Coordinates of C-alpha atoms and ligand atoms in Angstrom, one line a residue:
X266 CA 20.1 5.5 9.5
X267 CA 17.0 5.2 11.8
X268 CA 14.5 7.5 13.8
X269 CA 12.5 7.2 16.8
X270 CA 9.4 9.1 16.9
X271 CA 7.9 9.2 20.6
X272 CA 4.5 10.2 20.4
X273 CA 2.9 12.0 23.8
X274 CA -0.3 12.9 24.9
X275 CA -3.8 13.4 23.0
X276 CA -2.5 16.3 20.2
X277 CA 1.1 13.8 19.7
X278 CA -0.5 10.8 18.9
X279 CA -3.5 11.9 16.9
X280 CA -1.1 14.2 14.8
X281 CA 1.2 10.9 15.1
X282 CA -1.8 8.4 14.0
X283 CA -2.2 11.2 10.7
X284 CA 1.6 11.4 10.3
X285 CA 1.7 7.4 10.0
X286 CA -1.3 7.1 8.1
X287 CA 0.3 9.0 5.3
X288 CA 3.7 7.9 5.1
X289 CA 3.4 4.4 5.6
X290 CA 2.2 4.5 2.1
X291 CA 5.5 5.7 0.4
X292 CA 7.3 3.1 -1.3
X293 CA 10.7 4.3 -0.5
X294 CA 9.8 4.4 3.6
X295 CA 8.9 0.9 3.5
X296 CA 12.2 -0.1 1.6
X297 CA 14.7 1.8 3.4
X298 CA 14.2 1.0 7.6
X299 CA 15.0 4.3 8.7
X300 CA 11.3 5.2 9.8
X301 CA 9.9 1.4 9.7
X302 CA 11.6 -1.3 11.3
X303 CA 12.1 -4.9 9.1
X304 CA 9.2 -6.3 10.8
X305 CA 7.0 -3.9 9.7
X306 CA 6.4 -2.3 12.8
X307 CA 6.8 1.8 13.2
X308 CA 10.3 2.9 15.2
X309 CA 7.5 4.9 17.4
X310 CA 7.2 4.8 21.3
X311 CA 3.7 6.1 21.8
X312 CA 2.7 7.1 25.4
X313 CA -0.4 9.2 26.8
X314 CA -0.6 9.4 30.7
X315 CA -4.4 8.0 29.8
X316 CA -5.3 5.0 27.7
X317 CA -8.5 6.4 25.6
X318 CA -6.5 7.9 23.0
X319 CA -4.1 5.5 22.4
X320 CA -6.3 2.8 22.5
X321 CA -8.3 4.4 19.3
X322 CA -4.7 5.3 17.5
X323 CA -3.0 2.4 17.4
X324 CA -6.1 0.2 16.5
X325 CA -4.9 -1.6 13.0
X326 CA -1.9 0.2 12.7
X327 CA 2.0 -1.7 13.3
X328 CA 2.9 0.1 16.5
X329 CA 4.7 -2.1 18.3
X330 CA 3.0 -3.8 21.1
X331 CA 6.0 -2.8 24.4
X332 CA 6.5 0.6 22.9
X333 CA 2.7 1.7 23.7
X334 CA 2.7 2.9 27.2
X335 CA -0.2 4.4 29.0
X336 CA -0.2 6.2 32.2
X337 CA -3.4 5.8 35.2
X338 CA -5.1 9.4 34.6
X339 CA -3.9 12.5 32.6
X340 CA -1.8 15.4 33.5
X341 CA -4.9 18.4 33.7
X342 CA -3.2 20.8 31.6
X343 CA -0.9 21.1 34.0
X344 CA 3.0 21.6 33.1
X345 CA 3.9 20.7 36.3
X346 CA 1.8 17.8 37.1
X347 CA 3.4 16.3 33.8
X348 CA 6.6 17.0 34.7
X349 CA 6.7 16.1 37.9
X350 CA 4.3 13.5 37.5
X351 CA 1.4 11.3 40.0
X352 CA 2.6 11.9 43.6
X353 CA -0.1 11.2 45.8
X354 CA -2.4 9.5 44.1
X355 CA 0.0 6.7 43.1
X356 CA 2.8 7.0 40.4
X357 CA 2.1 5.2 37.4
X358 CA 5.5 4.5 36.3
X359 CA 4.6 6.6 33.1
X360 CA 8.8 8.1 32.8
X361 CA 10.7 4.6 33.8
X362 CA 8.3 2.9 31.2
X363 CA 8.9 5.2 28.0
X364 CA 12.3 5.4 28.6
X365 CA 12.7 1.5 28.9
X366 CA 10.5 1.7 25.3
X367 CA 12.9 4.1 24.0
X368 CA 16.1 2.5 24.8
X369 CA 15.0 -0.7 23.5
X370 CA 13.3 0.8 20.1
X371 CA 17.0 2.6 19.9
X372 CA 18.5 -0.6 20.1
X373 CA 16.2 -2.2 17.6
X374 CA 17.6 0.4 15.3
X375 CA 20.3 -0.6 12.5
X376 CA 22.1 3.1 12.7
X377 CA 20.3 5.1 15.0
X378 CA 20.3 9.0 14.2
X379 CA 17.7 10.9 16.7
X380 CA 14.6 11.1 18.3
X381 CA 11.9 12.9 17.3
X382 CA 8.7 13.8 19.7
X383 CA 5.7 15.2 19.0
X384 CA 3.6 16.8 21.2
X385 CA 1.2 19.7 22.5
X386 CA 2.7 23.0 23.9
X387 CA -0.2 23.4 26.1
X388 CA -1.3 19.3 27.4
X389 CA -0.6 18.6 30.8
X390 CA 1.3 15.3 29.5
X391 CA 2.2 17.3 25.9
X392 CA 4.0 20.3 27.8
X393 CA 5.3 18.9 30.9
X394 CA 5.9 15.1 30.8
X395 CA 7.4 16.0 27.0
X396 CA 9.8 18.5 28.6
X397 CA 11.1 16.2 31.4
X398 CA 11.7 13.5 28.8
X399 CA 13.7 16.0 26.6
X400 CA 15.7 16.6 29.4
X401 CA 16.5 13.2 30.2
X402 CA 16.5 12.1 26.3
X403 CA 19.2 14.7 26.0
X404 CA 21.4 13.6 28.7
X405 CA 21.7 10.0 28.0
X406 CA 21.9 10.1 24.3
X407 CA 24.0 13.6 23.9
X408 CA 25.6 12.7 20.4
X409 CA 22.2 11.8 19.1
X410 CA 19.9 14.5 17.5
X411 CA 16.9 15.1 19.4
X412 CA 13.9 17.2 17.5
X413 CA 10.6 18.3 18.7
X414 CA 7.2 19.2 16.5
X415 CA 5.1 20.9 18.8
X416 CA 1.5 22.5 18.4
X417 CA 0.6 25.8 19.5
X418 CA -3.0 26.2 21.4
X419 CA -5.4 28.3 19.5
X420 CA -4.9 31.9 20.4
X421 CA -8.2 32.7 21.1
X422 CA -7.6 30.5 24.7
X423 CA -8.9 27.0 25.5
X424 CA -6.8 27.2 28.8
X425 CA -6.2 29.5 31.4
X426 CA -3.1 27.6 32.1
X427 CA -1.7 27.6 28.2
X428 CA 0.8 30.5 28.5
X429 CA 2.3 29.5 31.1
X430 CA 2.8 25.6 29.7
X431 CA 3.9 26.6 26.7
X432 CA 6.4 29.5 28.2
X433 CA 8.0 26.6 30.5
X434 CA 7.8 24.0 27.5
X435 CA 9.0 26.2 25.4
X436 CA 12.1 27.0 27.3
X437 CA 12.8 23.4 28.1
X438 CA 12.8 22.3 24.6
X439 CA 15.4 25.2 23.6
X440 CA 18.0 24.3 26.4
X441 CA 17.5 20.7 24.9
X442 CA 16.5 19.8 21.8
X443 CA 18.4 21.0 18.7
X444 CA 15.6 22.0 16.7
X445 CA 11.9 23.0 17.4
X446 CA 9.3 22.8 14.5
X447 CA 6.5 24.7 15.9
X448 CA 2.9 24.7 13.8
X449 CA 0.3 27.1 15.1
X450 CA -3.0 25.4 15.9
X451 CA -4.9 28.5 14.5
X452 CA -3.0 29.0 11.0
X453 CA -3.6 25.2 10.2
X454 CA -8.0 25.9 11.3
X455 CA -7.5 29.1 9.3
X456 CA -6.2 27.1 6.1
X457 CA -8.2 24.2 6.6
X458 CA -11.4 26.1 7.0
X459 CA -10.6 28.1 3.8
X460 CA -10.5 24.7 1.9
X461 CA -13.6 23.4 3.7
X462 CA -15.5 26.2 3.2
X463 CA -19.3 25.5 5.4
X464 CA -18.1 22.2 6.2
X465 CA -17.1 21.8 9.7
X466 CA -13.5 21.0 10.8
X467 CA -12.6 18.5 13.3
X468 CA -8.7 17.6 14.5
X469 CA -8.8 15.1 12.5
X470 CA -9.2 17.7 9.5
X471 CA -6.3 19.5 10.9
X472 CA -4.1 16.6 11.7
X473 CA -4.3 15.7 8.3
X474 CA -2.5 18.7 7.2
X475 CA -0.1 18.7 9.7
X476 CA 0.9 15.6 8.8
X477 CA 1.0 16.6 4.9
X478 CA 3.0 19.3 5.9
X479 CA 5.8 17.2 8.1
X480 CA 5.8 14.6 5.3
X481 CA 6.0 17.4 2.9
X482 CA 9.9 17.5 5.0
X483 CA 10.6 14.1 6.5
X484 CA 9.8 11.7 3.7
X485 CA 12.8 10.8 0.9
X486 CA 13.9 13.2 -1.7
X487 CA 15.9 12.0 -4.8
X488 CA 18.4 14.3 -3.6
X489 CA 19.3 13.1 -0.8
X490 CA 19.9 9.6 -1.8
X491 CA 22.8 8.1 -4.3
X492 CA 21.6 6.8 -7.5
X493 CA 19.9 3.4 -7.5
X494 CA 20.2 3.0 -3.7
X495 CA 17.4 3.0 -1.0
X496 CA 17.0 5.9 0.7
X497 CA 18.6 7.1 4.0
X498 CA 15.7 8.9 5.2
X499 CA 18.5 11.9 6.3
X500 CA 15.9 14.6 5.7
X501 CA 14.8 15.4 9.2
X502 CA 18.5 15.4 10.3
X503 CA 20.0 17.3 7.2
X504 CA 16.9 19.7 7.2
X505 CA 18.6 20.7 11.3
X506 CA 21.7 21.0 9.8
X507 CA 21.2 23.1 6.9
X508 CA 18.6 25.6 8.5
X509 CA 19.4 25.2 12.6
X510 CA 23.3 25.3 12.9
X511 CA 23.4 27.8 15.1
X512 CA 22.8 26.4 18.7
X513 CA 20.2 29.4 20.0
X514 CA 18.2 29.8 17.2
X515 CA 16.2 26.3 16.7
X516 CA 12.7 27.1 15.6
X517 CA 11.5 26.5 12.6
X518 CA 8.3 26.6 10.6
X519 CA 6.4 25.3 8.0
X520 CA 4.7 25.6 5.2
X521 CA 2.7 24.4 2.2
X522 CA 0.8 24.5 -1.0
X523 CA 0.1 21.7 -3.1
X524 CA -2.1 21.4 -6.5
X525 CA -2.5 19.5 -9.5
X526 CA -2.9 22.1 -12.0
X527 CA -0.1 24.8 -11.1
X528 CA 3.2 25.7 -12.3
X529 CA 6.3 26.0 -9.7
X530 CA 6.3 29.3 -9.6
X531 CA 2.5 29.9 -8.8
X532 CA 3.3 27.2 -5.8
X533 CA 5.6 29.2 -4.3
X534 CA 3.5 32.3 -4.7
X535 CA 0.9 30.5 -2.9
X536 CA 3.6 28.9 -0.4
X537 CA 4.6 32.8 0.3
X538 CA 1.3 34.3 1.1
X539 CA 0.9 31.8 3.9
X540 CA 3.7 33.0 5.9
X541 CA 4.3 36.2 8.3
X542 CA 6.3 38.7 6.4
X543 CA 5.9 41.5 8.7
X544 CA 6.0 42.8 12.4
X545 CA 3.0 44.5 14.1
X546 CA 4.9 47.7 13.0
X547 CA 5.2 46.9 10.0
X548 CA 8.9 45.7 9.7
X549 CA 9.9 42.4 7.7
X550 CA 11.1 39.2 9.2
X551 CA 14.0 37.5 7.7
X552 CA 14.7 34.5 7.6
X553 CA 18.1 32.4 8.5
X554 CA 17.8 29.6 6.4
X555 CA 15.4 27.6 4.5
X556 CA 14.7 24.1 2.8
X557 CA 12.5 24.1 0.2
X558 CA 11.2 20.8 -1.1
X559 CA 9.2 20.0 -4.5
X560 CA 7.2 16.9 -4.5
X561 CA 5.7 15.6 -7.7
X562 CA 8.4 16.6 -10.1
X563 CA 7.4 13.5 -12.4
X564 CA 9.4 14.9 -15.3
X565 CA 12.7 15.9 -12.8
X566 CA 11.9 19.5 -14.7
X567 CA 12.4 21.3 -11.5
X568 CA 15.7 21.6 -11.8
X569 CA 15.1 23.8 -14.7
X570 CA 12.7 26.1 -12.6
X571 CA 15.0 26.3 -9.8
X572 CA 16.9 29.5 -11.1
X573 CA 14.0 31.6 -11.7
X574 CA 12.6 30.7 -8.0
X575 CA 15.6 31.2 -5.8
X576 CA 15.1 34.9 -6.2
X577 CA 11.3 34.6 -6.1
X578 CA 11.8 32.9 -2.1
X579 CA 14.7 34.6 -1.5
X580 CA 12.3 37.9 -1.7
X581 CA 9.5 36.2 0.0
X582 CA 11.2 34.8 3.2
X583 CA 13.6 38.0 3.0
X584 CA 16.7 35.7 4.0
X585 CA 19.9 37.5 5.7
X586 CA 22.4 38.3 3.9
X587 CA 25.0 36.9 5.7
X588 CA 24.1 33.7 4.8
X589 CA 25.3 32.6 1.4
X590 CA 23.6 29.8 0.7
X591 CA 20.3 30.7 2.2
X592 CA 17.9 28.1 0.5
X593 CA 18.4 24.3 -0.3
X594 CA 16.2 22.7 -2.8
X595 CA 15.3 19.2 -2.7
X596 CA 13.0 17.1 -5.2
X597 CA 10.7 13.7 -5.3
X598 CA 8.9 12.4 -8.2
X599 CA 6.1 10.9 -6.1
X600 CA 4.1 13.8 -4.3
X601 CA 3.4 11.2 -1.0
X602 CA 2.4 14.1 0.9
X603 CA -0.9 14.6 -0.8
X604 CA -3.1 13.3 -3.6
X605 CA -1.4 11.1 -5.9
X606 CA -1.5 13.3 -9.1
X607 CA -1.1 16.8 -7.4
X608 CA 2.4 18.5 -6.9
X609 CA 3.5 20.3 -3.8
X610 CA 6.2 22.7 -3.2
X611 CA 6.8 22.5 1.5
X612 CA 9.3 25.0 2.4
X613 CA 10.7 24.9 6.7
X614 CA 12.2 28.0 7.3
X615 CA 13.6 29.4 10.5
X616 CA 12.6 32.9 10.5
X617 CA 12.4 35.8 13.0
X618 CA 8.6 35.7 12.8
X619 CA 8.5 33.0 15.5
X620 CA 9.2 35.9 17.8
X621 CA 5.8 37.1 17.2
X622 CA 4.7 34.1 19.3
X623 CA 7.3 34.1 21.5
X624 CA 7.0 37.2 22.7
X625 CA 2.8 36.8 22.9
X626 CA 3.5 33.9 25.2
X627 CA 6.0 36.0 27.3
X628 CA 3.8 38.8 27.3
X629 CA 0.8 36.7 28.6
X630 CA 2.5 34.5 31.0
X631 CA 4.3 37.6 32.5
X632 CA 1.1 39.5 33.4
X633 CA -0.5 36.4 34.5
X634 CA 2.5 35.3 37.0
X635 CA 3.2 39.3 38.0
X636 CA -0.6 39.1 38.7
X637 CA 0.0 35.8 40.9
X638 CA -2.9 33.7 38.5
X639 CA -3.2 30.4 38.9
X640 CA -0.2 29.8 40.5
X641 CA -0.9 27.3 43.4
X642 CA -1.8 24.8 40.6
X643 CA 2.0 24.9 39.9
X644 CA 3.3 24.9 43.4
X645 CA 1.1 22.4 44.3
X646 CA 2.6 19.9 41.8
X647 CA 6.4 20.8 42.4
X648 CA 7.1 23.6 40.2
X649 CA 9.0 26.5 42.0
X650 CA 9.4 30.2 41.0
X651 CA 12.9 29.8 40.0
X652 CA 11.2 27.5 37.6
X653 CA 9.1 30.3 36.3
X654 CA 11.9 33.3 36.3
X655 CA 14.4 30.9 34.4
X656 CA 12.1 30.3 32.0
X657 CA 11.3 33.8 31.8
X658 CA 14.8 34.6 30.7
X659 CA 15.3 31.6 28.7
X660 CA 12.7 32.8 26.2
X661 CA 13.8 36.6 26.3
X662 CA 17.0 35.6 25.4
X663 CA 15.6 33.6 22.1
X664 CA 13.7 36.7 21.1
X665 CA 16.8 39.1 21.6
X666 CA 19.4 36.6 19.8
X667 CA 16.3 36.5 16.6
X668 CA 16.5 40.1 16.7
X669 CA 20.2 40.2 16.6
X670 CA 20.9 37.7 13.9
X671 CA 18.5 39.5 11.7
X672 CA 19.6 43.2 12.3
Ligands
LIG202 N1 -3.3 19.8 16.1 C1 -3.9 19.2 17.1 N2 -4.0 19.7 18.3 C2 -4.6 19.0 19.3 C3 -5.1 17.8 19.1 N3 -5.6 17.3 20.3 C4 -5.4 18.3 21.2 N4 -4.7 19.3 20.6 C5 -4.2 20.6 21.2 O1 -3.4 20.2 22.3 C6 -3.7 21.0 23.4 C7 -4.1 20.1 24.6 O2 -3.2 19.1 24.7 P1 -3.5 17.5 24.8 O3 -2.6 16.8 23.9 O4 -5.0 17.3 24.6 O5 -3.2 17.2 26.3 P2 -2.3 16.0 26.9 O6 -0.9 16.2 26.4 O7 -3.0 14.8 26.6 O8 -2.3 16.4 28.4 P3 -3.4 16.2 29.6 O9 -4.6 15.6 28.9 O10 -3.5 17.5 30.2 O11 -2.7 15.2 30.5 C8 -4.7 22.0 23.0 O12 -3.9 23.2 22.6 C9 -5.3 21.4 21.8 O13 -5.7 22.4 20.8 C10 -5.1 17.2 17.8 O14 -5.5 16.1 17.6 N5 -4.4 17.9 16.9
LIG203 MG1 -4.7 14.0 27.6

């Protein structure tokens, strides 16, 4: 079983670069080919509609050479721009070239299972060119999974134009992908700075949390693999099935603590006070369903916890109750996420509190389009109002079916 991960603009391939960085390590990822290919090289298409980025990420590391693909000038924060892409100026072939990369990456694969992107919400090349290739990813490869880890732009606003990227982005990727693992730019800095304490915090800083926290997920587990064989590298694609099945409601979260010193139990604790519990009103979220994995379970004595901390994350992510079987567990001796002797419990759960951000972005990109901001930068670059209105109803639509599934 094999992965593409396609890699776009600046935030996609640094977060990419970290993501690498860390998992290229684990012994199990270089004996099984599902995220490295035979030769050695990543199954990673990496493309940026400018070369500066690139050109630092792939330096020493096995991408391979025809699947890096770099465009003749970026996309200006600009959704449409990206989507649409160059038209006066000269197209740069940026589309036709990742998708030849793609296809032929696919076809290097021994049992292709899905693609996964990564990628800004708010990038010009992120948001837009990363929602036109999940639409045509989608349509020529409709039995294949297709997952997307996006980043959120800080809150506090490094773009006049980020609401209304992510809003469109964000309602591409849920007519198309089938699951969305969204990490907020802001809770990572938060985290990160907490750690750090004076010291100052760079992306790189942050991308190397993200990419603990996505290893934390993707890399093996002992239990998804039979005894003595290699493993299938499954967890991205069980993770979807387990915690997305239902069509509509595809975003998930996650989190993470990791230590060398604490028990299970004060992991989770930890895990738990990093999350959103509660509305603006005070009202909880629930959650739908959740993986939770322990890494660095040398002795294989989680097993033995497992009982006592159902309950404990039950409470904590306040799962529905129509949902039986609510939280899977899943364990690795090695803790590859992190520092060799330190253990760390990850848990991705797909909870109503993404609505809190949905319905910010909404709110935002409502006024702002009511208002008539900035919109000639979209018109100019092909992006219509129908566009806008569709997307509009897309999202509304996510946050009503969260409330409902919940009630
Ligand atoms: N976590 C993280 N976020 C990043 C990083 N670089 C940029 N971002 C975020 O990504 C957004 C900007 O998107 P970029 O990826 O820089 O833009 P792009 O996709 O290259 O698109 P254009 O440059 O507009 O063509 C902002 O919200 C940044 O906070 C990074 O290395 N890590
Ligand atoms: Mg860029």
């Amino acid at each position: 079983m094999s992965t593409v991960f396609v890699q776009i603009g600046q935030c996609g391939n640094q977060v990419g670069h970290a993501f690498w960085k860390r998992i290229m390590k684990d012994e199990e990822v270089n004996k099984s080919s599902s995220f490295i290919a035979k030769d050695g090289k990543f199954r990673a298409v990496v493309v940026d509609s400018e070369p500066k980025v690139i050109r630092k990420i792939t330096k020493g590391l096995p991408f391979r050479e025809e699947s890096v693909i770099t465009g003749k000038r970026g996309r200006g924060t600009n959704w449409a721009l990206g989507y649409h892409g160059l038209k006066r100026t000269g197209d740069d072939h940026l589309l036709e070239d990742t998708l030849e990369a793609i296809r032929k990456e696919i076809e290097r694969c021994d049992c292709f299972s899905g693609i996964i992107m990564l990628h800004s919400l708010s990038g010009g090349t992120g948001s837009g060119f990363g929602s036109r290739l999940a639409e045509i990813l989608r349509d020529r490869y409709p039995m294949h999974h297709l997952m997307s880890c996006v980043f959120a732009p800080h809150a506090s606003g490094e773009s006049p134009l980020q609401h209304y990227n992510s809003l469109l982005t964000l309602a591409t990727l849920q007519r198309t992908t089938d699951c969305v693992i969204l990490t907020h730019n802001d809770d990572v800095l938060h985290r990160v700075q907490k750690k750090k304490g004076q010291e100052a915090v760079s992306y790189s800083h942050l991308n190397e949390a993200i990419a603990s926290h996505l290893s934390g997920i993707f890399l093996p587990t002992e239990s998804l693999r039979a005894k003595s064989a290699f493993s299938l590298g499954m967890e991205p694609w069980e993770m979807l099935r387990s915690i997305c099945p239902m069509p509509n409601l595809k975003f998930v979260q996650i989190a993470q603590y990791m230590n060398s010193k604490m028990s299970w139990s004060d992991l989770l604790s930890k895990v738990s006070a990093t999350i959103r519990r509660y509305d603006s009103s005070g009202n909880p979220y629930s959650s739908l369903g959740n993986i939770c994995v322990a890494r660095g379970d040398t002795t294989g004595g989680f097993q033995l916890h497992m009982g006592a901390l159902e309950p404990k994350l039950k409470r904590a992510y306040n799962c529905v109750d129509w949902n039986p079987f609510p939280v899977d567990f899943w364990t690795a001796k090695p803790n590859n996420c992190g520092s060799k002797n330190s253990a760390s419990l990850t848990v991705a759960s797909n909870s109503s509190s993404i609505n809190e951000y949905l319905e910010n972005v909404l709110e935002r990109s409502k006024v702002m389009f009511e208002a008539g901001a900035y919109l000639h930068w979209y018109w100019r670059h092909g992006a219509d109002k129908e566009t806008f209105e569709d997307a509009f109803e897309t999202i509304q639509l996510v946050v009503d079916d969260y409330k409902t599934a919940v009630k």
